[in-house]
Coordinates of C-alpha atoms in Angstrom, one line a residue:
X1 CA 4.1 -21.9 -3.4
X2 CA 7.5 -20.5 -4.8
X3 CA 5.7 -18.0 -6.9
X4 CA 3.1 -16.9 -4.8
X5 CA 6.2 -16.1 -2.5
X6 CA 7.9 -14.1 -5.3
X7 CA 4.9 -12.3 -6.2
X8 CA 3.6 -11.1 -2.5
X9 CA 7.6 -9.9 -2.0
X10 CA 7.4 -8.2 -5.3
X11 CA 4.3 -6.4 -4.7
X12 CA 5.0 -5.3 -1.4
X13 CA 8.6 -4.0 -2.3
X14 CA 6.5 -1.9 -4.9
X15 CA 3.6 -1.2 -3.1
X16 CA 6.0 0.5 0.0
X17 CA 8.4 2.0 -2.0
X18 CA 5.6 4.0 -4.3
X19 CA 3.0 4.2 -1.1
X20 CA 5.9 6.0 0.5
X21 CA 7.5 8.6 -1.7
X22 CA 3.5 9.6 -2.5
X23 CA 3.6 10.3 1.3
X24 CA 6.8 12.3 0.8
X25 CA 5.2 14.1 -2.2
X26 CA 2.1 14.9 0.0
X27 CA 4.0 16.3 3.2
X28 CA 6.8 18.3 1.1
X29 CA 5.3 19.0 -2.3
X30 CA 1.3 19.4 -1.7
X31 CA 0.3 23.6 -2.2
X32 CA 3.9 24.2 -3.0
X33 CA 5.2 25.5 -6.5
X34 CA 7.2 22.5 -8.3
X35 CA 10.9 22.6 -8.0
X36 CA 13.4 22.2 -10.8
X37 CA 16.4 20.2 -10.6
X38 CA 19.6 19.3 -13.3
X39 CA 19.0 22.1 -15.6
X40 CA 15.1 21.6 -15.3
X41 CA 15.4 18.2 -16.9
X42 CA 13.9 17.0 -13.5
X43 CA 10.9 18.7 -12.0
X44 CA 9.2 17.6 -8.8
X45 CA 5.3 19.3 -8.9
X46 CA 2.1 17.9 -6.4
X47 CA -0.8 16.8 -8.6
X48 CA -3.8 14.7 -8.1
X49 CA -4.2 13.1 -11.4
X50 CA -8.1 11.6 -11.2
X51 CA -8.0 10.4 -14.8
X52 CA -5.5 7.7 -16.4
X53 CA -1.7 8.3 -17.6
X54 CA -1.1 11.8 -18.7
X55 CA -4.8 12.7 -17.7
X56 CA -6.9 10.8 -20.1
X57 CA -10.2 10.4 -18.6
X58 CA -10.5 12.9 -16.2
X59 CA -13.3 14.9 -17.7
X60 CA -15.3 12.0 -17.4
X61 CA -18.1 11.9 -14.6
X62 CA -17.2 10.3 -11.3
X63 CA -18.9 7.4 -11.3
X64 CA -17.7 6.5 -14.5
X65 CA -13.9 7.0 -13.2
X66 CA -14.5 4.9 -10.0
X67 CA -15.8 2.1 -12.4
X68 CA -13.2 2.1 -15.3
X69 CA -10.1 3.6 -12.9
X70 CA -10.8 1.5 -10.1
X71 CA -13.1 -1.6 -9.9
X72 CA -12.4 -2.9 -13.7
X73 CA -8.6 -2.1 -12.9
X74 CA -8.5 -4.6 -9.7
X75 CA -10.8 -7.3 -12.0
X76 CA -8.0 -6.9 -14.4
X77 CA -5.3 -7.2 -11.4
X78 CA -6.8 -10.7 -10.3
X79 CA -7.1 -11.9 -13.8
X80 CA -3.5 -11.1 -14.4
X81 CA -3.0 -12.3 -11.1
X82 CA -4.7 -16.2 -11.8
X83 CA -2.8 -16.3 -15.4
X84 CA 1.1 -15.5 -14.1
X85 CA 0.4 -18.0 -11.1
X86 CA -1.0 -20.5 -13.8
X87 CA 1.5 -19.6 -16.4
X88 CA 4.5 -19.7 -14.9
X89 CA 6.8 -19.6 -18.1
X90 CA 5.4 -16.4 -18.5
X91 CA 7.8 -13.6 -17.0
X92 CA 6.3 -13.9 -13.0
X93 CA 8.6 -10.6 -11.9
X94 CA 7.8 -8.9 -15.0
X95 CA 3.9 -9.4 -14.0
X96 CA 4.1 -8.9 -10.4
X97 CA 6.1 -5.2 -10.9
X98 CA 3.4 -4.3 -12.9
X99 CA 0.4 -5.4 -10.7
X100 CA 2.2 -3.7 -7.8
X101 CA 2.3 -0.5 -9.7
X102 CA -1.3 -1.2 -10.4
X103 CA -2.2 -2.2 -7.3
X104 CA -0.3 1.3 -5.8
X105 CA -2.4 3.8 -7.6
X106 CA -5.5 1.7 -6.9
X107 CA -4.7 2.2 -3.3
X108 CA -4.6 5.8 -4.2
X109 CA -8.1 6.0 -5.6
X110 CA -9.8 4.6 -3.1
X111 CA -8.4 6.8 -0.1
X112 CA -7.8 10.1 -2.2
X113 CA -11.1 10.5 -4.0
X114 CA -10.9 8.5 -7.0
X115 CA -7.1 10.6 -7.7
X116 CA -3.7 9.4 -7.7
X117 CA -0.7 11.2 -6.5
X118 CA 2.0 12.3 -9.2
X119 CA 5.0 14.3 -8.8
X120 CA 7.3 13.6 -11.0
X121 CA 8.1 15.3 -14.5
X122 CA 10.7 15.3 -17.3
X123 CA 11.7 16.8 -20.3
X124 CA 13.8 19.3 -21.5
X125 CA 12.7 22.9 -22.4
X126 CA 9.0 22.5 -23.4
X127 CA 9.2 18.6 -24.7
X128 CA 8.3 16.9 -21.3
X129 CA 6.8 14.0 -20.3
X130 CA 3.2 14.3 -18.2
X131 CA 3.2 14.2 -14.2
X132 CA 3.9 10.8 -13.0
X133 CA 5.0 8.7 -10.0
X134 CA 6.8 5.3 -9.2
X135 CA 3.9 3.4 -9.6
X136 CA 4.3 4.6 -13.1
X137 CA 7.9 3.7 -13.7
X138 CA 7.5 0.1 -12.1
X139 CA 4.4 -0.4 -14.5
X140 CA 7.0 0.3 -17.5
X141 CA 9.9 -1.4 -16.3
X142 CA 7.7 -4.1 -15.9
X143 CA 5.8 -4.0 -19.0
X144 CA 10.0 -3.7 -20.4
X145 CA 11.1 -7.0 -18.7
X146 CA 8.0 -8.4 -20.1
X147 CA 8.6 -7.7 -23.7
X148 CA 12.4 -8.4 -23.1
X149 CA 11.5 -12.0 -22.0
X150 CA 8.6 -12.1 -24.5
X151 CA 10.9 -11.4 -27.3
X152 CA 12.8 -13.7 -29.6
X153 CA 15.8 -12.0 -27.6
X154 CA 14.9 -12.9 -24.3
X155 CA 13.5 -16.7 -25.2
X156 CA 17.5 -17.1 -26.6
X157 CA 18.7 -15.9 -22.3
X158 CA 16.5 -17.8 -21.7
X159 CA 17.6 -21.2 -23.2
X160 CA 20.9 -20.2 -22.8
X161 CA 20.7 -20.3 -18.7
X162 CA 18.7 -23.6 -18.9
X163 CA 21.1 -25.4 -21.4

């Protein structure tokens, strides 16, 4: 019951958090040029991104999207959902941060035409990273914490707080 607490307050944290700055990027960035911050390291740009990261996939036809983007992305969710509430040595935040940025861009496909909302880019001069959003950056810290925890690194923490 624990978990299931941690992991419905860790997705809705996400969830809000991403859910709202899309709405930000949709009222204040949508038909407008991007804007260029810290020496244009930071870029803020509208884009509806209908494939996966950095665009992959978005030639393909629209069914197709719908099934891989969104419906065999949630069956993955729940899966990952029933293992971390099974598993629970496994990392539960580092899961639940991930399935909330998951869940987040799902959202977006279903009520934006199979699209999700980026706005956010990086780089410096012409090395820059693709369009992305928060979703995005709470699927990699995630994914980060999970590696951390899954590493020989993060088992020694570990054992150390329990001992």
């Amino acid at each position: 019951m624990k978990n299931t607490r941690l992991l419905g307050f860790i997705l809705a944290i996400t969830v809000s958090i991403d859910q709202g700055f899309k709405l930000i990027a949709i009222n204040f960035l949508q038909n407008k040029q991007s804007t260029s911050y810290m020496y244009d390291i930071f870029r803020l740009q509208y884009s509806d991104n209908s494939g996966a990261f950095l665009g992959i996939g978005n030639n393909l036809p629209e069914k197709v999207r719908f099934f891989i983007f969104t419906i065999a992305v949630l069956v993955m969710l729940i899966g990952l959902l029933i293992y971390v509430m099974k598993n629970p040595k496994i990392s539960l935040i580092a899961i639940s941060i991930i399935v909330g940025g998951e869940v987040s861009n799902v959202i977006d496909r279903i009520y934006n035409n199979g699209a999700v909302i980026d706005f956010m880019n990086m780089g410096i001069g012409s090395l820059r990273t693709g369009i992305f959003n928060f979703a995005d950056i709470f699927i990699m810290i995630g994914v980060g914490i999970f590696i951390l925890f899954s590493s020989k690194f993060g088992q020694k923490i570990t054992k150390a707080k329990l001992s």
